[in-house]
Coordinates of C-alpha atoms in Angstrom, one line a residue:
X1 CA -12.7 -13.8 6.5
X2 CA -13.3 -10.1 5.9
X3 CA -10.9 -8.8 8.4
X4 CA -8.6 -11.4 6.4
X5 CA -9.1 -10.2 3.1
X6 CA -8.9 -6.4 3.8
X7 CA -5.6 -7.3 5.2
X8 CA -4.4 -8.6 2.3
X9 CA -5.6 -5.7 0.3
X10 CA -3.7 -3.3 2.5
X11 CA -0.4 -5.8 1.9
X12 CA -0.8 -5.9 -1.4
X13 CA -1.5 -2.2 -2.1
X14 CA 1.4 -2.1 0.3
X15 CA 3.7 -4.3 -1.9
X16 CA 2.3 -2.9 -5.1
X17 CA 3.7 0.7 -3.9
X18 CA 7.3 -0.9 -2.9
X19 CA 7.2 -2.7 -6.4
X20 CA 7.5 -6.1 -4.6
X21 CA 4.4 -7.5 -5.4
X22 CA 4.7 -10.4 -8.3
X23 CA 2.5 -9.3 -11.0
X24 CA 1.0 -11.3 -14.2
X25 CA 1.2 -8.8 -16.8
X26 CA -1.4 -9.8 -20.1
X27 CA -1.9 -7.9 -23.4
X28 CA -5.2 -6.5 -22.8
X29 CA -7.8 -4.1 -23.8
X30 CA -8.4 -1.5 -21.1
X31 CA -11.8 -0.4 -21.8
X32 CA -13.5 -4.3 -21.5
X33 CA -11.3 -3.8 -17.8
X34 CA -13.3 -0.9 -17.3
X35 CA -16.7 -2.2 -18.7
X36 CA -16.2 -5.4 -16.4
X37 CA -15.7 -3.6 -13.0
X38 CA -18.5 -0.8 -14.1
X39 CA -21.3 -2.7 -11.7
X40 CA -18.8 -3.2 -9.0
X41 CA -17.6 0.8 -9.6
X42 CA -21.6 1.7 -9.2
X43 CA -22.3 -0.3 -6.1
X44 CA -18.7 1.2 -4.1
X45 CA -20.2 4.9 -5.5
X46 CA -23.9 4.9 -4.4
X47 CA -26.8 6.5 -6.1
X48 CA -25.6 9.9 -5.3
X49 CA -22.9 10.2 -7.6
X50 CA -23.1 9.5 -11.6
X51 CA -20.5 7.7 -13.5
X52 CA -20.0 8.7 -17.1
X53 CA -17.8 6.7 -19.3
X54 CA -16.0 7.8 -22.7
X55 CA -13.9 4.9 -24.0
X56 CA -12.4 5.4 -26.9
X57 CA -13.4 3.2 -30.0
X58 CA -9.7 2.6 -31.1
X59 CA -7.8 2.1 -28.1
X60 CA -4.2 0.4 -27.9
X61 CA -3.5 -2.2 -26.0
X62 CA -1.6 -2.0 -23.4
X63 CA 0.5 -5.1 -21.2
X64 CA -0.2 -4.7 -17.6
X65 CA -1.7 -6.7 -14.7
X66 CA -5.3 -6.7 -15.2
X67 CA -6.2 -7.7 -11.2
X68 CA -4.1 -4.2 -10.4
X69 CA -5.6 -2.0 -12.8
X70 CA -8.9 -2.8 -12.0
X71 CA -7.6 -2.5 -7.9
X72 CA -6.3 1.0 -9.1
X73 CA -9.6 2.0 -10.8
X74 CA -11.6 1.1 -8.2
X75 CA -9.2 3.5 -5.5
X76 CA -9.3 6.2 -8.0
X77 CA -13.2 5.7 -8.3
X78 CA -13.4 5.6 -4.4
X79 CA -11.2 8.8 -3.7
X80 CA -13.2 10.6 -5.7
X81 CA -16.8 9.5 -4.0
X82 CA -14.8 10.8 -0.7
X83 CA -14.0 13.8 -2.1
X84 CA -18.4 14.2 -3.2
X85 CA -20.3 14.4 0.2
X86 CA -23.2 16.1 -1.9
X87 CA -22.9 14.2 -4.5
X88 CA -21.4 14.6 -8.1
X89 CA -20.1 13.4 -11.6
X90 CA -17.4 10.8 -12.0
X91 CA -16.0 10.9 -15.4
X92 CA -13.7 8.0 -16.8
X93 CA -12.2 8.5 -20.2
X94 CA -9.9 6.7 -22.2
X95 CA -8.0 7.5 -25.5
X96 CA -4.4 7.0 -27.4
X97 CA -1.8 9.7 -26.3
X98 CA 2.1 10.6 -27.5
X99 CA 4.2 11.5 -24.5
X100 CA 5.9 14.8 -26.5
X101 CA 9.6 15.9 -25.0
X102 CA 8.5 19.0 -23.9
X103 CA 6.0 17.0 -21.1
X104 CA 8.9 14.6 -20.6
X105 CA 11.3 17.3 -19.4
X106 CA 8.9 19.1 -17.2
X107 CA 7.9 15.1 -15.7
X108 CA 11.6 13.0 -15.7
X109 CA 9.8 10.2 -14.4
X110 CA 8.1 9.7 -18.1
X111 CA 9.4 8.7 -21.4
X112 CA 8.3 9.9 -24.8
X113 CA 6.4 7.8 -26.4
X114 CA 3.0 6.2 -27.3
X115 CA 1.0 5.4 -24.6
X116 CA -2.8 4.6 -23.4
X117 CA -3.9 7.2 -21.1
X118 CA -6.7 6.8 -18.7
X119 CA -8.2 9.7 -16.7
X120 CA -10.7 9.5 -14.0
X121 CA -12.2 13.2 -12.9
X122 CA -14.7 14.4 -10.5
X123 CA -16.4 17.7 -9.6
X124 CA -15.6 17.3 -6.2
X125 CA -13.8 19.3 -3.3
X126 CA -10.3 19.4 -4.6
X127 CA -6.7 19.2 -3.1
X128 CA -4.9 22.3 -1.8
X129 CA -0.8 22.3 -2.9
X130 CA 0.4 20.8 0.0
X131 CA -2.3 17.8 -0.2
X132 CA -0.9 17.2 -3.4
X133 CA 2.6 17.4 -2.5
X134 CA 1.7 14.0 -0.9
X135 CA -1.4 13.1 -2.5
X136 CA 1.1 9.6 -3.1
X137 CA 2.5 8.9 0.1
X138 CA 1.7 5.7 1.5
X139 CA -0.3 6.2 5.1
X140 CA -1.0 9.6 4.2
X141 CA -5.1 10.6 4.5
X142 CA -7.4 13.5 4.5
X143 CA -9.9 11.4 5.5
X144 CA -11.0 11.1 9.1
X145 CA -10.0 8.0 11.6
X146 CA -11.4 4.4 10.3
X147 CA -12.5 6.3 7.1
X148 CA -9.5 5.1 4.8
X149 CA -6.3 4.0 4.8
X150 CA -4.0 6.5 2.8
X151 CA -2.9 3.3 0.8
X152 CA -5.2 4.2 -2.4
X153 CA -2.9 6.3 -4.5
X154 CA 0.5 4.5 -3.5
X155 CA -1.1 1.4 -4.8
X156 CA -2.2 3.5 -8.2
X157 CA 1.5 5.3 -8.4
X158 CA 3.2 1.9 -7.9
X159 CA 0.9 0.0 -10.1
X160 CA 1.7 3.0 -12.8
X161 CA 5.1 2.5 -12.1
X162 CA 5.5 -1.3 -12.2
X163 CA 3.4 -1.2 -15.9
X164 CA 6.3 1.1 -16.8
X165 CA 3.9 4.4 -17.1
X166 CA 3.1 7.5 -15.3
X167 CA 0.4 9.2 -12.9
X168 CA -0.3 12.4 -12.7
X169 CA -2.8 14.8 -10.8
X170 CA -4.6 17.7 -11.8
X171 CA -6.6 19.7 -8.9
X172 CA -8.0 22.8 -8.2
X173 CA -10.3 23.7 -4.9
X174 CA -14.0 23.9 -5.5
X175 CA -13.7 22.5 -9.0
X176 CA -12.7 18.6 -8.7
X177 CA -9.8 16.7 -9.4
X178 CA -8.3 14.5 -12.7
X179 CA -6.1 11.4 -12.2
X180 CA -4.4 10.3 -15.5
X181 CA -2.9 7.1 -16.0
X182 CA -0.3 6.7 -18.5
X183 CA 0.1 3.3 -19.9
X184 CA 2.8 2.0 -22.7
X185 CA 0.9 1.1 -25.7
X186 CA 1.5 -2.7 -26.4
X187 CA 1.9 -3.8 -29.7
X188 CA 0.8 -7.3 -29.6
X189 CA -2.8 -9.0 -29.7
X190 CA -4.6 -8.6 -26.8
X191 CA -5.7 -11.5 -25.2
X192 CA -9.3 -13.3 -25.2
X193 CA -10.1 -14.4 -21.8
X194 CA -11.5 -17.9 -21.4
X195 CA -13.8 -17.9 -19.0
X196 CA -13.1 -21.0 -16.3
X197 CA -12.0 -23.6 -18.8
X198 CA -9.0 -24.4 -16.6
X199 CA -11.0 -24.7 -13.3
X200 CA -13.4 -26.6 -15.4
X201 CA -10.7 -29.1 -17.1
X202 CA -9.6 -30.5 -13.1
X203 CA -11.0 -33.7 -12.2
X204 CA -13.0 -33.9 -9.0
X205 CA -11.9 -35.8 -5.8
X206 CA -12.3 -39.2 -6.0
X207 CA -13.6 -39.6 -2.3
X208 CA -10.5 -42.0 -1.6
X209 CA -7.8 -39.0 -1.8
X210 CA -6.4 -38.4 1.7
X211 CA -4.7 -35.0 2.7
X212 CA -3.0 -34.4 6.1
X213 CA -3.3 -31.2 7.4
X214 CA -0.8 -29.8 9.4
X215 CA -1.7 -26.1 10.9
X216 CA -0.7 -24.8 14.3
X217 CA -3.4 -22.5 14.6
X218 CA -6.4 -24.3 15.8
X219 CA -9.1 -21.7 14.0
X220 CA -7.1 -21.9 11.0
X221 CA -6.7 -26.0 11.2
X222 CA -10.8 -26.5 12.0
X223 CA -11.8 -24.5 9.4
X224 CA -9.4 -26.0 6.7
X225 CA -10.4 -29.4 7.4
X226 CA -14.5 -28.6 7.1
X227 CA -13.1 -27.1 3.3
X228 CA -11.4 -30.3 2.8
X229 CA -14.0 -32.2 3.2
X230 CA -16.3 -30.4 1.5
X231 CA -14.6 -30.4 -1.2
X232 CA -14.3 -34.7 -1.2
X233 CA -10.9 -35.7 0.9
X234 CA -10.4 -37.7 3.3
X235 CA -8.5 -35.6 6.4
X236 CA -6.2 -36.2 9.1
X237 CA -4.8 -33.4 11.2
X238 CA -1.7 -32.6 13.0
X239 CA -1.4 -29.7 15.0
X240 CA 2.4 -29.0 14.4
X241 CA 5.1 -30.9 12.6
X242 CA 6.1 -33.2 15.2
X243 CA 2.5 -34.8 14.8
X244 CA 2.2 -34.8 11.3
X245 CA 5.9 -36.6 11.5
X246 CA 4.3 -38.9 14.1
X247 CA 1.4 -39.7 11.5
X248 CA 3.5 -39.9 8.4
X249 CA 5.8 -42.7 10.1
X250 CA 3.1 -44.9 11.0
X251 CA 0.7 -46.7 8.0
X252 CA -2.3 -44.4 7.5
X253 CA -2.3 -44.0 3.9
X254 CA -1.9 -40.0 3.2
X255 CA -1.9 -38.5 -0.7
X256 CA -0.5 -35.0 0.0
X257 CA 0.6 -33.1 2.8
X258 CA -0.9 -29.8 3.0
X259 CA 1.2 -27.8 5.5
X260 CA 1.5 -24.1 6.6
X261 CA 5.0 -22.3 6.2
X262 CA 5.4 -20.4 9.6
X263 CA 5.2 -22.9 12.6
X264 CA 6.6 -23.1 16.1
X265 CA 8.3 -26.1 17.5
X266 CA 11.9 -26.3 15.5
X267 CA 10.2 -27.1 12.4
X268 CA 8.4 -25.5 9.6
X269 CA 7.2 -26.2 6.7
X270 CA 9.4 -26.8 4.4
X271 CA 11.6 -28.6 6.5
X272 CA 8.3 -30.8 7.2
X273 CA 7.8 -31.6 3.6
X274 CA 11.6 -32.8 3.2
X275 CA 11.5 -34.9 5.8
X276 CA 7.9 -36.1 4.9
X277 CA 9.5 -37.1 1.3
X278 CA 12.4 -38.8 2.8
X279 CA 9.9 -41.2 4.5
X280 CA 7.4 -41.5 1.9
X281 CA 9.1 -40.2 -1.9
X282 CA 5.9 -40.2 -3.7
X283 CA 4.7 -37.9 -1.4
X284 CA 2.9 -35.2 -2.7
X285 CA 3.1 -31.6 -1.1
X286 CA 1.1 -28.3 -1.3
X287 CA 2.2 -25.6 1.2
X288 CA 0.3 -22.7 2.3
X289 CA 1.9 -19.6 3.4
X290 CA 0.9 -15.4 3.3
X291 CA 4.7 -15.4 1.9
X292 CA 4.8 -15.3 -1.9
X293 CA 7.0 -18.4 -3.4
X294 CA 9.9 -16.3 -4.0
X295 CA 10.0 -14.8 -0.5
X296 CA 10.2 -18.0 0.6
X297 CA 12.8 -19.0 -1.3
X298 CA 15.3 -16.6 -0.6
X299 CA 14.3 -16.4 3.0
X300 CA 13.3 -19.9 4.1
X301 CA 15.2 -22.2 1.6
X302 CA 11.6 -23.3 -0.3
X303 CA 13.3 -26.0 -3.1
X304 CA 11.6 -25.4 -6.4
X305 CA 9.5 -28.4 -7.0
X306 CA 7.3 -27.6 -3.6
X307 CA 3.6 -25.8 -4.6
X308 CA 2.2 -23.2 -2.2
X309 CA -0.9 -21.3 -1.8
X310 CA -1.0 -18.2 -1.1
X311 CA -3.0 -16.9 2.6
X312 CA -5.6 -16.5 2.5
X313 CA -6.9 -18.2 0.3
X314 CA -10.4 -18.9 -1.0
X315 CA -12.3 -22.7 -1.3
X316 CA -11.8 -22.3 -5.1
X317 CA -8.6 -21.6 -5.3
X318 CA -7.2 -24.6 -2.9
X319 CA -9.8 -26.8 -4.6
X320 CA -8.4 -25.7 -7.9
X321 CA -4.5 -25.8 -6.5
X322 CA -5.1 -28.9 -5.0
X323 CA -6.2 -30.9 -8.1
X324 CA -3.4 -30.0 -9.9
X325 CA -0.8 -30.8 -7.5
X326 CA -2.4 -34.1 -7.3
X327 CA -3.0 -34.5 -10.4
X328 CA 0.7 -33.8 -11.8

């Protein structure tokens, strides 16, 4: 699971850099972002190095994705524990800045304007000029082998990017370093978070439910199934299409279908859950896949009124994905 997940960090930060990755933009107020990663910020840091935070008291909003700010906090906060062997000061401040046209014409990739600007400094080592030069290069690492994965800043410039903003760097050798974020101020509300009341609305399983699970990987299929039934389903397996096809045709009751994308054999997933609905129409179908939906549309024909789950996935979210497919 934790080879698994820093995959899909390095993906996403990946994605995030290409502007590919799907993001959920929300009105939001940065500095409860910051305040709600600041334990998670301490424990990546260590004792060694102090965090000082000066939010300011009448912040804009700003519309972004708050899952990829906080990522891109977190690798701006990390960067610059790296750059503080001995030790050191982390400084994140936050305040309301105009873009003037005089910084717009010596930047082009900024517009004037209002925006929320977010700088995190340390008193650390410093870049030379030619570390800078591709400070945002995806791959690209001071750091030695194992140590990191030069995939930090490309997520932060593409998440600045996607937000419509701008990043820029300040550093100087023997003094430290300043990344500043520049967000476009929002002008609507921001929104209140409400804490699980979605997970919270979704009925249990009922202990009847049946799901058949069709993964070629065995790992992946044995692992799966413990989840499902942990979670209250019943569970019958197939290890590739043709099985689940062989199951479907005969009279075992089955509630949903819960399939992986990418299988051998002539048949995937999708194709599988056409079929499927040809033999049984009421059929209901979850598919699980480390595509996004919209990959697999373009790329694998997915029809729009299939459901799928991202890989990898944790027991909460299939649980959570799960009662709402059955459920609608």
């Amino acid at each position: 699971m934790r080879a698994a997940q820093r995959g899909e960090r390095l993906v996403r930060q990946l994605l995030t850099y290409a502007r590919r990755q799907i993001t959920h933009p929300e009105t939001v107020n940065l500095n409860q972002l910051i305040v709600n990663i600041e334990n998670l910020m301490r424990g990546a840091i260590g004792e060694q190095i102090e965090v000082v935070t000066m939010l300011s008291a009448v912040l804009a909003p700003a519309q972004i994705d708050p899952a990829q700010f906080e990522t891109a906090i977190l690798n701006l906060v990390i960067n610059s524990r790296d750059a503080m062997a001995g030790g050191g000061r982390i400084t994140i401040e936050t305040r309301n800045v105009t873009v003037d046209r005089q910084y717009a014409a010596d930047n082009p990739e900024v517009t004037p304007g209002p925006y929320v600007m977010i700088a995190v400094s340390d008193s650390g080592s410093g870049m030379t000029s030619a570390v800078l030069e591709r400070a945002f290069d995806p791959f690209f690492t001071t750091k030695e082998v194992g140590k990191g994965s030069g995939l930090g800043l490309s997520q932060v410039y593409g998440f600045a990017k996607t937000a419509g903003g701008h990043v820029k760097i300040y550093s100087e050798l023997g003094i430290g370093t300043t990344v500043k974020l520049y967000l476009p101020k929002s002008s609507d509300r921001p929104v209140m978070p409400e804490v699980g009341t979605e997970t919270a609305s979704l009925p249990p399983a009922n202990g009847h439910e049946t799901i058949l699970l069709v993964e070629d990987d065995e790992d992946v299929l044995a692992v799966a199934a413990e989840s499902l039934r942990e979670l209250g389903y019943q569970v019958a397996t197939a290890g590739n299409a043709k099985q689940g096809m062989e199951i479907l045709r005969g009279d075992q009751p089955i509630d949903l279908l819960l399939s992986d994308v990418m299988m051998p054999g002539g048949m995937n997933g999708v194709q599988l859950a056409v079929e499927a609905r040809r033999i049984r129409p009421q059929l209901k179908v979850l598919l699980t896949s480390g595509y996004t939906a919209t990959a697999l549309s373009l790329q694998h024909g997915l029809p729009d009124n299939l459901d799928v789950v991202e890989k990898p996935f944790r027991p909460e979210e299939l649980a959570e994905k799960l009662r709402l497919v059955i459920g609608g």
